Coordinates of C-alpha atoms in Angstrom, one line a residue:
M1 CA 102.5 225.7 70.6
L2 CA 102.5 229.2 69.1
T3 CA 99.5 229.8 66.8
A4 CA 98.5 232.9 64.8
I5 CA 94.9 233.5 64.0
V6 CA 94.8 235.9 61.0
G7 CA 92.6 237.4 58.4
I8 CA 93.0 236.3 54.8
N9 CA 91.1 239.1 53.1
W10 CA 90.1 242.7 54.0
G11 CA 89.3 242.1 57.6
D12 CA 86.0 241.3 59.3
E13 CA 86.4 237.6 58.5
G14 CA 85.3 236.3 61.9
K15 CA 88.6 236.1 63.7
G16 CA 87.1 236.9 67.1
R17 CA 84.6 234.1 66.7
M18 CA 87.4 231.6 66.0
V19 CA 89.7 232.9 68.7
D20 CA 86.8 232.5 71.2
L21 CA 86.2 228.9 69.9
L22 CA 89.8 227.8 69.9
S23 CA 91.1 229.6 73.0
S24 CA 90.2 226.8 75.3
D25 CA 93.4 225.0 74.0
Y26 CA 95.6 228.0 74.9
D27 CA 97.0 229.5 78.0
I28 CA 97.7 233.0 76.6
I29 CA 96.0 235.1 73.9
C30 CA 97.9 238.1 72.5
R31 CA 96.8 241.1 70.5
Y32 CA 99.9 242.2 68.6
Q33 CA 99.0 245.1 66.3
G34 CA 96.3 247.7 65.5
G35 CA 94.2 249.6 67.9
N36 CA 90.5 250.2 68.5
N37 CA 89.9 250.8 64.8
A38 CA 88.2 247.4 64.3
G39 CA 86.0 245.1 66.3
H40 CA 85.8 241.4 67.0
T41 CA 82.3 240.2 67.6
V42 CA 81.9 237.1 69.8
V43 CA 78.7 235.3 70.7
N44 CA 78.8 232.6 73.4
E45 CA 76.8 231.4 76.4
K46 CA 77.6 234.7 78.2
G47 CA 76.0 236.8 75.4
K48 CA 77.1 238.9 72.5
F49 CA 80.3 241.0 72.9
I50 CA 82.1 243.5 70.6
L51 CA 85.7 243.8 71.5
N52 CA 88.0 246.5 70.1
L53 CA 91.2 246.4 72.1
L54 CA 90.8 243.5 74.5
P55 CA 91.9 240.1 73.1
S56 CA 88.9 237.8 72.5
G57 CA 90.2 235.3 75.0
I58 CA 89.2 237.7 77.8
L59 CA 85.8 236.0 77.7
R60 CA 87.3 232.7 78.9
D61 CA 88.2 232.3 82.6
T62 CA 91.2 230.0 81.8
T63 CA 93.3 232.4 79.6
V64 CA 95.7 235.2 80.3
N65 CA 95.3 238.0 77.8
V66 CA 98.1 240.3 76.5
I67 CA 98.0 243.6 74.7
G68 CA 101.5 243.7 73.1
N69 CA 103.9 246.4 72.2
G70 CA 102.7 246.4 68.6
V71 CA 99.3 247.7 69.6
V72 CA 98.4 251.4 69.9
V73 CA 96.2 251.9 72.9
D74 CA 93.5 254.5 73.4
I75 CA 93.4 254.3 77.2
E76 CA 90.1 256.1 77.4
H77 CA 88.5 253.5 75.1
L78 CA 90.2 250.7 76.9
T79 CA 88.9 252.0 80.2
N80 CA 85.4 252.0 78.9
E81 CA 85.8 248.6 77.3
I82 CA 87.0 247.1 80.6
K83 CA 84.0 248.7 82.4
M84 CA 81.6 247.4 79.8
L85 CA 82.8 243.8 80.3
T86 CA 83.0 243.9 84.1
D87 CA 79.5 245.4 84.3
R88 CA 78.4 242.2 82.4
G89 CA 80.2 239.9 84.8
I90 CA 83.5 239.3 83.0
K91 CA 86.4 239.1 85.4
I92 CA 89.3 241.4 84.4
T93 CA 92.3 241.6 86.8
P94 CA 96.1 242.1 86.4
E95 CA 96.3 238.3 86.5
N96 CA 94.3 237.8 83.3
L97 CA 95.1 241.1 81.5
K98 CA 98.6 242.3 80.9
I99 CA 99.5 245.4 78.8
S100 CA 103.0 245.9 77.4
D101 CA 104.9 248.7 79.0
K102 CA 106.3 249.4 75.5
A103 CA 102.8 249.9 73.8
I104 CA 102.2 253.4 72.5
I105 CA 99.3 255.4 73.7
C106 CA 96.8 256.9 71.2
L107 CA 96.2 260.4 72.4
P108 CA 93.2 262.7 71.8
Y109 CA 95.2 264.8 69.3
H110 CA 95.8 261.7 67.2
K111 CA 92.1 261.3 66.8
M112 CA 91.6 265.0 66.0
Q113 CA 94.4 264.8 63.4
D114 CA 92.9 261.7 61.8
I115 CA 89.5 263.5 61.4
M116 CA 91.1 266.6 60.0
E117 CA 93.1 264.6 57.5
E118 CA 90.1 262.6 56.2
E119 CA 88.0 265.8 55.8
R120 CA 90.9 267.4 53.9
L121 CA 91.1 264.5 51.5
A122 CA 87.3 264.6 50.9
D123 CA 86.6 262.2 47.9
K124 CA 90.2 260.9 48.0
K125 CA 90.0 259.8 51.6
F126 CA 91.5 256.4 52.7
G127 CA 88.4 255.3 54.6
S128 CA 89.9 255.8 58.1
T129 CA 87.8 254.9 61.2
R130 CA 88.8 258.4 62.5
R131 CA 90.2 256.8 65.7
G132 CA 93.7 258.2 65.4
I133 CA 95.5 255.0 64.2
G134 CA 97.4 256.4 61.3
P135 CA 98.7 259.5 63.2
V136 CA 99.7 257.6 66.3
Y137 CA 101.7 255.0 64.3
S138 CA 103.3 257.9 62.4
D139 CA 104.4 259.4 65.6
K140 CA 105.6 256.1 66.9
Y141 CA 108.0 255.7 64.0
M142 CA 109.0 259.4 64.3
K143 CA 109.9 258.6 67.9
K144 CA 107.4 261.2 69.1
G145 CA 105.2 258.8 71.1
V146 CA 104.1 258.2 74.7
R147 CA 104.5 254.7 76.0
M148 CA 102.5 253.0 78.7
E149 CA 105.6 252.9 80.9
D150 CA 105.7 256.7 80.8
L151 CA 102.6 256.7 83.0
F152 CA 104.8 255.7 86.0
T153 CA 107.0 258.8 85.8
P154 CA 104.5 261.7 85.6
D155 CA 107.0 264.5 86.1
K156 CA 109.1 263.2 83.1
L157 CA 105.9 262.6 81.1
H158 CA 104.7 266.2 81.7
E159 CA 108.0 267.5 80.4
H160 CA 108.0 265.2 77.4
L161 CA 104.4 266.0 76.6
S162 CA 105.1 269.7 76.5
D163 CA 107.8 269.1 73.9
L164 CA 105.5 266.8 71.9
V165 CA 102.6 269.3 71.9
E166 CA 104.8 272.1 70.8
W167 CA 105.9 270.0 67.8
K168 CA 102.3 268.7 67.1
N169 CA 100.9 272.2 67.1
I170 CA 102.9 273.0 64.0
T171 CA 100.7 270.4 62.2
V172 CA 97.4 271.1 64.0
T173 CA 97.4 274.9 63.5
G174 CA 98.4 274.3 59.9
Y175 CA 95.0 272.7 59.4
G176 CA 93.4 275.8 60.8
H177 CA 92.6 274.1 64.2
K178 CA 93.3 275.8 67.5
P179 CA 96.5 274.6 69.3
V180 CA 96.5 271.5 71.5
D181 CA 96.6 272.3 75.2
A182 CA 99.4 270.2 76.8
E183 CA 97.8 270.4 80.3
E184 CA 94.5 269.0 79.0
I185 CA 96.3 266.1 77.4
F186 CA 98.3 265.5 80.6
A187 CA 95.1 265.5 82.7
W188 CA 93.6 263.0 80.3
L189 CA 96.7 260.7 80.7
M190 CA 96.5 260.9 84.4
K191 CA 92.8 260.2 84.6
Y192 CA 92.7 257.1 82.4
G193 CA 96.3 256.1 83.2
E194 CA 95.3 255.4 86.8
V195 CA 92.8 252.8 85.5
V196 CA 95.2 251.0 83.2
K197 CA 98.4 251.2 85.2
P198 CA 97.7 248.0 87.3
Y199 CA 97.7 246.0 84.1
V200 CA 101.0 247.4 82.7
T201 CA 104.0 245.1 82.9
D202 CA 107.1 243.8 81.2
V203 CA 105.1 241.6 78.8
S204 CA 108.2 240.6 76.9
K205 CA 109.7 238.9 80.0
Y206 CA 106.3 237.4 80.8
L207 CA 105.9 235.8 77.4
N208 CA 109.6 234.7 77.2
D209 CA 109.1 232.9 80.5
A210 CA 105.8 231.4 79.2
V211 CA 107.5 230.0 76.1
A212 CA 110.3 228.5 78.3
G213 CA 107.6 227.0 80.4
G214 CA 105.9 225.3 77.5
K215 CA 102.7 227.5 77.5
N216 CA 100.4 227.5 74.5
I217 CA 100.2 231.0 73.0
M218 CA 97.8 232.4 70.5
F219 CA 98.4 235.6 68.5
E220 CA 95.2 237.4 67.5
A221 CA 95.4 239.7 64.5
Q222 CA 93.2 242.6 63.7
L223 CA 92.0 243.2 60.1
G224 CA 93.3 241.0 57.3
A225 CA 96.1 240.5 54.8
L226 CA 94.8 243.0 52.3
R227 CA 95.0 245.7 54.9
D228 CA 98.7 245.1 55.8
I229 CA 100.8 248.3 55.5
D230 CA 103.3 246.6 53.1
F231 CA 101.4 243.8 51.4
G232 CA 97.9 245.2 51.4
I233 CA 96.0 247.4 49.0
Y234 CA 98.2 250.4 49.8
P235 CA 97.4 253.2 50.6
Y236 CA 94.0 251.9 51.6
T237 CA 95.5 249.9 54.4
S238 CA 95.8 249.9 58.1
S239 CA 99.0 251.5 59.5
S240 CA 100.4 248.2 61.0
Y241 CA 101.5 244.7 60.1
T242 CA 98.5 242.5 60.0
L243 CA 100.5 239.4 58.9
A244 CA 101.2 236.3 61.1
A245 CA 104.9 236.8 60.8
F246 CA 104.7 239.9 62.9
G247 CA 102.8 238.1 65.7
P248 CA 105.7 237.3 67.9
I249 CA 107.3 240.7 67.3
G250 CA 104.2 242.7 68.1
A251 CA 103.4 240.6 71.1
G252 CA 106.8 241.0 72.6
I253 CA 108.8 237.8 71.8
P254 CA 110.6 238.6 68.6
G255 CA 112.8 235.5 68.9
A256 CA 110.0 233.0 69.0
K257 CA 108.8 231.1 66.0
L258 CA 105.3 230.3 65.1
T259 CA 104.2 226.6 65.2
N260 CA 101.2 227.1 62.9
T261 CA 99.0 229.8 61.3
I262 CA 95.2 229.5 61.0
G263 CA 93.8 231.8 58.3
I264 CA 90.2 233.0 58.6
M265 CA 88.1 233.7 55.5
K266 CA 84.4 234.1 54.9
A267 CA 82.4 232.0 52.4
Y268 CA 81.8 235.3 50.5
S269 CA 83.7 238.7 50.5
T270 CA 83.2 241.8 52.6
C271 CA 85.1 245.0 52.9
V272 CA 84.8 248.1 55.2
G273 CA 86.3 251.4 54.0
E274 CA 87.7 252.7 50.8
G275 CA 90.0 251.2 48.2
P276 CA 89.7 248.7 45.4
F277 CA 87.3 245.8 45.9
T278 CA 87.2 244.1 42.6
C279 CA 84.4 241.6 43.3
E280 CA 82.0 244.1 44.8
M281 CA 78.3 243.6 44.3
F282 CA 75.7 246.4 44.1
G283 CA 72.0 246.9 44.2
D284 CA 69.4 244.5 45.5
E285 CA 71.7 241.5 45.2
A286 CA 74.3 243.2 47.5
E287 CA 71.7 244.4 50.0
A288 CA 70.2 240.9 50.3
L289 CA 73.6 239.4 51.1
R290 CA 74.5 242.3 53.5
K291 CA 71.3 241.8 55.5
A292 CA 71.6 238.0 55.5
G293 CA 75.1 238.2 56.9
N294 CA 74.4 241.3 59.1
E295 CA 77.4 243.0 57.5
Y296 CA 77.9 246.1 59.5
G297 CA 81.2 247.1 61.0
A298 CA 81.6 246.0 64.6
A299 CA 83.7 249.0 65.6
T300 CA 81.9 251.7 63.5
G301 CA 78.5 250.3 62.4
R302 CA 79.3 251.2 58.8
P303 CA 77.6 249.0 56.2
R304 CA 80.2 246.6 54.7
R305 CA 80.7 246.4 51.0
V306 CA 79.9 242.8 49.9
G307 CA 80.7 240.5 47.1
P308 CA 81.2 236.9 46.1
F309 CA 84.1 234.8 47.3
D310 CA 87.2 236.2 45.6
I311 CA 89.7 233.5 44.6
P312 CA 92.6 235.7 43.4
A313 CA 92.4 237.8 46.6
S314 CA 92.1 234.8 48.9
R315 CA 94.9 232.9 47.3
Y316 CA 97.1 235.9 47.8
G317 CA 96.0 236.3 51.4
V318 CA 96.8 232.6 52.1
R319 CA 100.2 233.0 50.6
V320 CA 101.3 236.1 52.5
Q321 CA 99.9 234.9 55.7
G322 CA 101.6 231.5 55.3
A323 CA 98.3 229.8 56.4
D324 CA 98.7 226.2 57.3
C325 CA 94.9 225.7 57.4
I326 CA 91.7 227.7 57.0
A327 CA 88.6 228.4 59.1
L328 CA 85.7 229.2 56.7
T329 CA 83.1 231.4 58.4
K330 CA 79.5 232.2 57.6
L331 CA 78.8 229.4 55.2
D332 CA 75.2 229.5 56.6
V333 CA 74.7 233.0 55.2
L334 CA 74.7 231.5 51.7
S335 CA 71.9 229.1 52.5
G336 CA 69.2 231.1 50.8
M337 CA 70.9 231.4 47.4
E338 CA 69.8 229.2 44.5
K339 CA 72.9 230.1 42.6
I340 CA 76.1 231.3 44.3
P341 CA 78.5 233.7 42.5
V342 CA 82.2 233.2 42.8
C343 CA 84.9 235.5 41.5
V344 CA 87.3 233.0 39.9
A345 CA 89.7 235.4 38.1
Y346 CA 90.4 239.0 37.2
D347 CA 90.4 240.7 33.8
V348 CA 93.2 243.2 33.8
D349 CA 93.4 245.1 30.5
G350 CA 92.0 242.1 28.6
T351 CA 94.3 239.5 30.2
I352 CA 92.6 236.9 32.5
T353 CA 94.6 236.2 35.6
T354 CA 94.2 234.4 38.9
D355 CA 97.1 236.3 40.4
F356 CA 96.3 239.3 42.7
P357 CA 97.6 242.5 41.2
T358 CA 98.7 245.6 43.0
G359 CA 98.8 249.3 42.4
E360 CA 97.0 250.7 39.3
R361 CA 96.6 247.2 37.8
L362 CA 94.3 246.3 40.7
N363 CA 92.3 249.5 40.2
R364 CA 91.7 248.5 36.6
A365 CA 90.8 244.9 37.4
K366 CA 87.4 243.5 36.6
P367 CA 85.9 240.4 38.1
V368 CA 85.4 237.2 36.2
V369 CA 82.4 235.6 37.9
K370 CA 80.9 232.1 37.6
Y371 CA 77.8 230.7 39.4
V372 CA 77.6 227.4 41.2
D373 CA 74.6 225.6 42.5
G374 CA 73.3 226.5 46.0
F375 CA 73.1 224.1 48.8
G376 CA 70.2 225.1 51.2
D377 CA 70.3 225.3 55.0
V378 CA 73.5 224.1 56.7
S379 CA 72.9 225.8 60.1
H380 CA 72.0 222.4 61.7
C381 CA 75.1 220.6 60.5
R382 CA 77.8 219.7 63.1
K383 CA 79.7 217.1 61.1
Y384 CA 81.2 217.4 57.6
E385 CA 79.2 214.3 56.5
E386 CA 75.9 216.2 57.4
L387 CA 76.6 218.9 54.9
P388 CA 74.5 218.8 51.6
E389 CA 76.5 217.5 48.7
N390 CA 76.6 220.9 47.0
A391 CA 77.9 222.5 50.2
K392 CA 80.7 220.0 50.2
K393 CA 81.5 220.8 46.6
Y394 CA 81.6 224.5 47.4
V395 CA 84.0 224.0 50.3
K396 CA 86.2 221.7 48.2
M397 CA 86.3 224.2 45.3
L398 CA 87.4 227.0 47.7
E399 CA 90.0 224.7 49.4
E400 CA 91.6 223.8 46.1
A401 CA 91.4 227.3 44.7
V402 CA 93.3 228.9 47.7
G403 CA 95.7 226.1 48.2
A404 CA 95.1 225.4 51.9
H405 CA 93.0 222.8 53.8
I406 CA 89.7 224.1 55.3
K407 CA 89.8 222.6 58.8
Y408 CA 86.9 224.5 60.4
I409 CA 83.5 225.6 58.9
S410 CA 81.3 228.0 60.8
V411 CA 77.6 227.5 60.3
G412 CA 76.3 230.0 62.8
A413 CA 77.4 232.7 65.2
G414 CA 77.3 230.6 68.4
R415 CA 80.5 229.1 69.9
E416 CA 79.5 225.5 69.1
E417 CA 77.9 226.2 65.7
Y418 CA 80.8 224.9 63.6
I419 CA 82.2 221.8 61.9
E420 CA 85.7 220.5 62.3
V421 CA 86.8 218.7 59.2
K422 CA 88.9 215.7 60.3

């Protein structure tokens, strides 16, 4: 069984929580795109963890965890993340963590370039996390990258790095920054490379053998459909493919075919960063929802923009993700609302539509909001039958609106605080 766990909306839907829950049924968990620019928050019997690069399955003793070729890896950040977990008693060895030899390394000058670019754009910025993700993906596709496998040939790496830095300094000095020092970058690579080298392997061969051996593999996405580089709210997107279809490619087994895709969406909407967010709420109403859901970015701590459940955006996300079923998270956050807002359509230049527009049409879209009855506390529910009638109606309305069965309902942050709809 090959399953993708993916975000339906703008990211931060609760993918890490669902990966942690469902990973008991899987042998291997793969991160297949993105970098340390987003975080997955997991709460279980071992405590609360925020993971940026490590797959969420690392918290289970029974899984092997893979960082695939589609991921860009800040090896300093990864070193610190490994130490943070091992200090808290989580076992991390080359047997349960494998990093693709083809994965690109995010270098210090990528982060510096990211910061300079955002500052240059000022009020037109893309909302980058300033962790170098855009610049490192740009370099990857310009064939100006450093791969994990290069750490094993330091002499060749030193020579290659000198050429890269000479080229990169054309850009860096153009921003008015002092030139990058190749020796400093090389020393950084050697320092943190020694920590991560034991985990680096031919992940593609490992995963192909696993598929041949009938292993169950889960592909864990970062961010959501609306941040995909092609199908998201471009240019306010990530720099990678956040869609399920890219899972096998970014993990290292491009010839494999997904068995199923589980889409994750919240019972309301959240968004970190810049770009159009049609259903956004403001003022006291927004702040109350933000506090109730603790909506602050796991990687950055930034307050998330919040709004009601967005039907046009979610229908679109389900479609481009090819979701076979849905996990609905944070239903409990709505417990305190007497009336719950839902964005049922968009008004684009006077035309009401339930289709998700792109480009300038999306920028001009206005939300069409209706209110439904609240349902009270659901945090104690563990079976669908235990949900209040209005909660069932809310779930059914969302299910019919997005066109996919809601199989899981999260009613709390803990591993077992969920309902499986039979």
